[in-house]
Amino acid sequence: MGERRTSMIERIVHRVEEHIEDWRRRDAARAAEADANRDQLWAAATERERMLAEVMGEEEAHRASIEEVMKEHRVAFVVHTEEVAQTLQAFADEGDRLIQVIPSTRGSYAREMGIKGSWLVFEKPE
């Protein structure tokens, strides 16, 4: 009886381990796809910044850096989730003011790609 029980447990453990290996393969594939999508999003964000500087530069009849154009026109493009968009819109609707930008110290992959994330701190109007 003990031998049959051991055999049954071994089969169960084997099935669980197979399931975990399948899950790991699927997870790795999802991670690779997410990385590719993230790279595309950042490439699109970079292109938006470049086009903003180009269009603003044409309208102003001079070439300006992306940073200069964004500062002058008080506009910036950021990549975010839908939830962040809703939160930022709520802040804007309430007249909140951006008071601090705290750079994130995590994400070596993002840093290698020249991408930085920051926490935006807002203050309600008085």
PDB file of C-alpha atoms in Angstrom:
ATOM      1  CA  MET A   1       0.000   0.000   0.000  1.00  0.00           C
ATOM      2  CA  GLY A   2       2.813   2.394   0.818  1.00  0.00           C
ATOM      3  CA  GLU A   3       4.424   1.718  -2.555  1.00  0.00           C
ATOM      4  CA  ARG A   4       1.171   2.524  -4.436  1.00  0.00           C
ATOM      5  CA  ARG A   5       0.770   5.741  -2.444  1.00  0.00           C
ATOM      6  CA  THR A   6       4.384   6.751  -3.204  1.00  0.00           C
ATOM      7  CA  SER A   7       3.818   6.011  -6.885  1.00  0.00           C
ATOM      8  CA  MET A   8       0.624   8.102  -6.912  1.00  0.00           C
ATOM      9  CA  ILE A   9       2.382  11.015  -5.178  1.00  0.00           C
ATOM     10  CA  GLU A  10       5.265  10.807  -7.644  1.00  0.00           C
ATOM     11  CA  ARG A  11       2.796  11.006 -10.553  1.00  0.00           C
ATOM     12  CA  ILE A  12       1.079  14.015  -8.975  1.00  0.00           C
ATOM     13  CA  VAL A  13       4.406  15.744  -8.338  1.00  0.00           C
ATOM     14  CA  HIS A  14       5.480  14.985 -11.910  1.00  0.00           C
ATOM     15  CA  ARG A  15       2.251  16.499 -13.292  1.00  0.00           C
ATOM     16  CA  VAL A  16       2.684  19.597 -11.119  1.00  0.00           C
ATOM     17  CA  GLU A  17       6.298  19.993 -12.256  1.00  0.00           C
ATOM     18  CA  GLU A  18       5.248  19.634 -15.909  1.00  0.00           C
ATOM     19  CA  HIS A  19       2.595  22.277 -15.348  1.00  0.00           C
ATOM     20  CA  ILE A  20       5.169  24.621 -13.781  1.00  0.00           C
ATOM     21  CA  GLU A  21       7.572  24.103 -16.699  1.00  0.00           C
ATOM     22  CA  ASP A  22       4.771  24.869 -19.177  1.00  0.00           C
ATOM     23  CA  TRP A  23       3.873  27.956 -17.151  1.00  0.00           C
ATOM     24  CA  ARG A  24       7.521  29.101 -17.159  1.00  0.00           C
ATOM     25  CA  ARG A  25       7.732  28.712 -20.944  1.00  0.00           C
ATOM     26  CA  ARG A  26       4.492  30.672 -21.438  1.00  0.00           C
ATOM     27  CA  ASP A  27       5.654  33.324 -18.965  1.00  0.00           C
ATOM     28  CA  ALA A  28       9.005  33.688 -20.761  1.00  0.00           C
ATOM     29  CA  ALA A  29       7.188  34.047 -24.097  1.00  0.00           C
ATOM     30  CA  ARG A  30       4.868  36.697 -22.614  1.00  0.00           C
ATOM     31  CA  ALA A  31       7.855  38.541 -21.148  1.00  0.00           C
ATOM     32  CA  ALA A  32       9.627  38.535 -24.531  1.00  0.00           C
ATOM     33  CA  GLU A  33       6.476  39.836 -26.220  1.00  0.00           C
ATOM     34  CA  ALA A  34       6.062  42.516 -23.549  1.00  0.00           C
ATOM     35  CA  ASP A  35       9.690  43.609 -24.052  1.00  0.00           C
ATOM     36  CA  ALA A  36       9.129  43.883 -27.806  1.00  0.00           C
ATOM     37  CA  ASN A  37       5.918  45.881 -27.281  1.00  0.00           C
ATOM     38  CA  ARG A  38       7.648  48.123 -24.729  1.00  0.00           C
ATOM     39  CA  ASP A  39      10.474  48.791 -27.201  1.00  0.00           C
ATOM     40  CA  GLN A  40       7.901  49.766 -29.834  1.00  0.00           C
ATOM     41  CA  LEU A  41       6.126  52.095 -27.399  1.00  0.00           C
ATOM     42  CA  TRP A  42       9.376  53.824 -26.456  1.00  0.00           C
ATOM     43  CA  ALA A  43      10.375  54.152 -30.106  1.00  0.00           C
ATOM     44  CA  ALA A  44       6.983  55.761 -30.803  1.00  0.00           C
ATOM     45  CA  ALA A  45       7.401  58.102 -27.815  1.00  0.00           C
ATOM     46  CA  THR A  46      10.835  59.160 -29.051  1.00  0.00           C
ATOM     47  CA  GLU A  47       9.412  59.781 -32.522  1.00  0.00           C
ATOM     48  CA  ARG A  48       6.597  61.897 -31.035  1.00  0.00           C
ATOM     49  CA  GLU A  49       9.158  64.045 -29.207  1.00  0.00           C
ATOM     50  CA  ARG A  50      11.219  64.417 -32.377  1.00  0.00           C
ATOM     51  CA  MET A  51       8.161  65.371 -34.421  1.00  0.00           C
ATOM     52  CA  LEU A  52       7.030  67.855 -31.760  1.00  0.00           C
ATOM     53  CA  ALA A  53      10.388  69.627 -31.922  1.00  0.00           C
ATOM     54  CA  GLU A  54      10.329  69.538 -35.724  1.00  0.00           C
ATOM     55  CA  VAL A  55       6.790  70.913 -36.040  1.00  0.00           C
ATOM     56  CA  MET A  56       7.308  73.576 -33.380  1.00  0.00           C
ATOM     57  CA  GLY A  57      10.637  74.457 -34.959  1.00  0.00           C
ATOM     58  CA  GLU A  58       8.994  74.920 -38.376  1.00  0.00           C
ATOM     59  CA  GLU A  59       6.261  77.097 -36.894  1.00  0.00           C
ATOM     60  CA  GLU A  60       8.799  79.236 -35.080  1.00  0.00           C
ATOM     61  CA  ALA A  61      11.162  79.330 -38.063  1.00  0.00           C
ATOM     62  CA  HIS A  62      14.087  78.015 -36.022  1.00  0.00           C
ATOM     63  CA  ARG A  63      15.420  74.714 -34.790  1.00  0.00           C
ATOM     64  CA  ALA A  64      15.107  74.095 -31.081  1.00  0.00           C
ATOM     65  CA  SER A  65      15.961  71.142 -28.942  1.00  0.00           C
ATOM     66  CA  ILE A  66      13.140  68.891 -27.793  1.00  0.00           C
ATOM     67  CA  GLU A  67      13.725  70.055 -24.234  1.00  0.00           C
ATOM     68  CA  GLU A  68      13.526  73.727 -25.247  1.00  0.00           C
ATOM     69  CA  VAL A  69      10.294  73.194 -27.192  1.00  0.00           C
ATOM     70  CA  MET A  70       8.659  71.286 -24.347  1.00  0.00           C
ATOM     71  CA  LYS A  71       9.690  73.918 -21.805  1.00  0.00           C
ATOM     72  CA  GLU A  72       8.507  76.830 -23.924  1.00  0.00           C
ATOM     73  CA  HIS A  73       5.114  75.306 -24.735  1.00  0.00           C
ATOM     74  CA  ARG A  74       4.657  73.547 -21.374  1.00  0.00           C
ATOM     75  CA  VAL A  75       3.960  70.170 -22.981  1.00  0.00           C
ATOM     76  CA  ALA A  76       5.477  66.727 -22.461  1.00  0.00           C
ATOM     77  CA  PHE A  77       4.672  63.270 -23.794  1.00  0.00           C
ATOM     78  CA  VAL A  78       4.642  60.389 -21.320  1.00  0.00           C
ATOM     79  CA  VAL A  79       3.924  56.682 -21.670  1.00  0.00           C
ATOM     80  CA  HIS A  80       1.518  55.324 -19.057  1.00  0.00           C
ATOM     81  CA  THR A  81      -1.363  52.993 -18.330  1.00  0.00           C
ATOM     82  CA  GLU A  82      -5.048  53.854 -18.675  1.00  0.00           C
ATOM     83  CA  GLU A  83      -5.316  54.100 -14.895  1.00  0.00           C
ATOM     84  CA  VAL A  84      -2.535  56.697 -14.796  1.00  0.00           C
ATOM     85  CA  ALA A  85      -4.257  58.686 -17.562  1.00  0.00           C
ATOM     86  CA  GLN A  86      -7.469  58.767 -15.531  1.00  0.00           C
ATOM     87  CA  THR A  87      -5.605  59.824 -12.389  1.00  0.00           C
ATOM     88  CA  LEU A  88      -3.714  62.599 -14.195  1.00  0.00           C
ATOM     89  CA  GLN A  89      -6.961  63.849 -15.751  1.00  0.00           C
ATOM     90  CA  ALA A  90      -8.575  63.931 -12.300  1.00  0.00           C
ATOM     91  CA  PHE A  91      -5.631  65.963 -10.997  1.00  0.00           C
ATOM     92  CA  ALA A  92      -5.953  68.381 -13.916  1.00  0.00           C
ATOM     93  CA  ASP A  93      -9.725  68.684 -13.468  1.00  0.00           C
ATOM     94  CA  GLU A  94      -9.203  69.586  -9.808  1.00  0.00           C
ATOM     95  CA  GLY A  95      -6.543  72.174 -10.661  1.00  0.00           C
ATOM     96  CA  ASP A  96      -3.758  70.284  -8.911  1.00  0.00           C
ATOM     97  CA  ARG A  97      -0.221  71.546  -9.447  1.00  0.00           C
ATOM     98  CA  LEU A  98       2.817  69.380 -10.157  1.00  0.00           C
ATOM     99  CA  ILE A  99       5.264  70.172  -7.365  1.00  0.00           C
ATOM    100  CA  GLN A 100       7.936  67.490  -7.572  1.00  0.00           C
ATOM    101  CA  VAL A 101       9.355  64.823  -9.850  1.00  0.00           C
ATOM    102  CA  ILE A 102      11.088  61.954  -8.060  1.00  0.00           C
ATOM    103  CA  PRO A 103      13.138  59.701 -10.354  1.00  0.00           C
ATOM    104  CA  SER A 104      12.608  55.978  -9.886  1.00  0.00           C
ATOM    105  CA  THR A 105      15.734  54.038  -8.972  1.00  0.00           C
ATOM    106  CA  ARG A 106      14.449  50.678 -10.201  1.00  0.00           C
ATOM    107  CA  GLY A 107      14.461  49.045 -13.622  1.00  0.00           C
ATOM    108  CA  SER A 108      17.928  48.345 -14.999  1.00  0.00           C
ATOM    109  CA  TYR A 109      16.422  47.295 -18.353  1.00  0.00           C
ATOM    110  CA  ALA A 110      14.745  50.658 -18.750  1.00  0.00           C
ATOM    111  CA  ARG A 111      17.937  52.510 -17.822  1.00  0.00           C
ATOM    112  CA  GLU A 112      19.878  50.515 -20.406  1.00  0.00           C
ATOM    113  CA  MET A 113      17.333  51.609 -23.018  1.00  0.00           C
ATOM    114  CA  GLY A 114      17.691  55.258 -21.961  1.00  0.00           C
ATOM    115  CA  ILE A 115      14.223  55.221 -20.407  1.00  0.00           C
ATOM    116  CA  LYS A 116      13.531  56.803 -17.052  1.00  0.00           C
ATOM    117  CA  GLY A 117      10.478  56.591 -14.867  1.00  0.00           C
ATOM    118  CA  SER A 118       9.523  59.152 -12.275  1.00  0.00           C
ATOM    119  CA  TRP A 119       6.950  59.677  -9.571  1.00  0.00           C
ATOM    120  CA  LEU A 120       4.980  62.857 -10.137  1.00  0.00           C
ATOM    121  CA  VAL A 121       3.925  64.616  -6.927  1.00  0.00           C
ATOM    122  CA  PHE A 122       0.932  66.966  -7.071  1.00  0.00           C
ATOM    123  CA  GLU A 123      -0.516  69.535  -4.701  1.00  0.00           C
ATOM    124  CA  LYS A 124      -4.161  70.531  -4.462  1.00  0.00           C
ATOM    125  CA  PRO A 125      -4.882  74.235  -5.021  1.00  0.00           C
ATOM    126  CA  GLU A 126      -5.491  76.316  -1.912  1.00  0.00           C
TER     127      GLU A 126
END
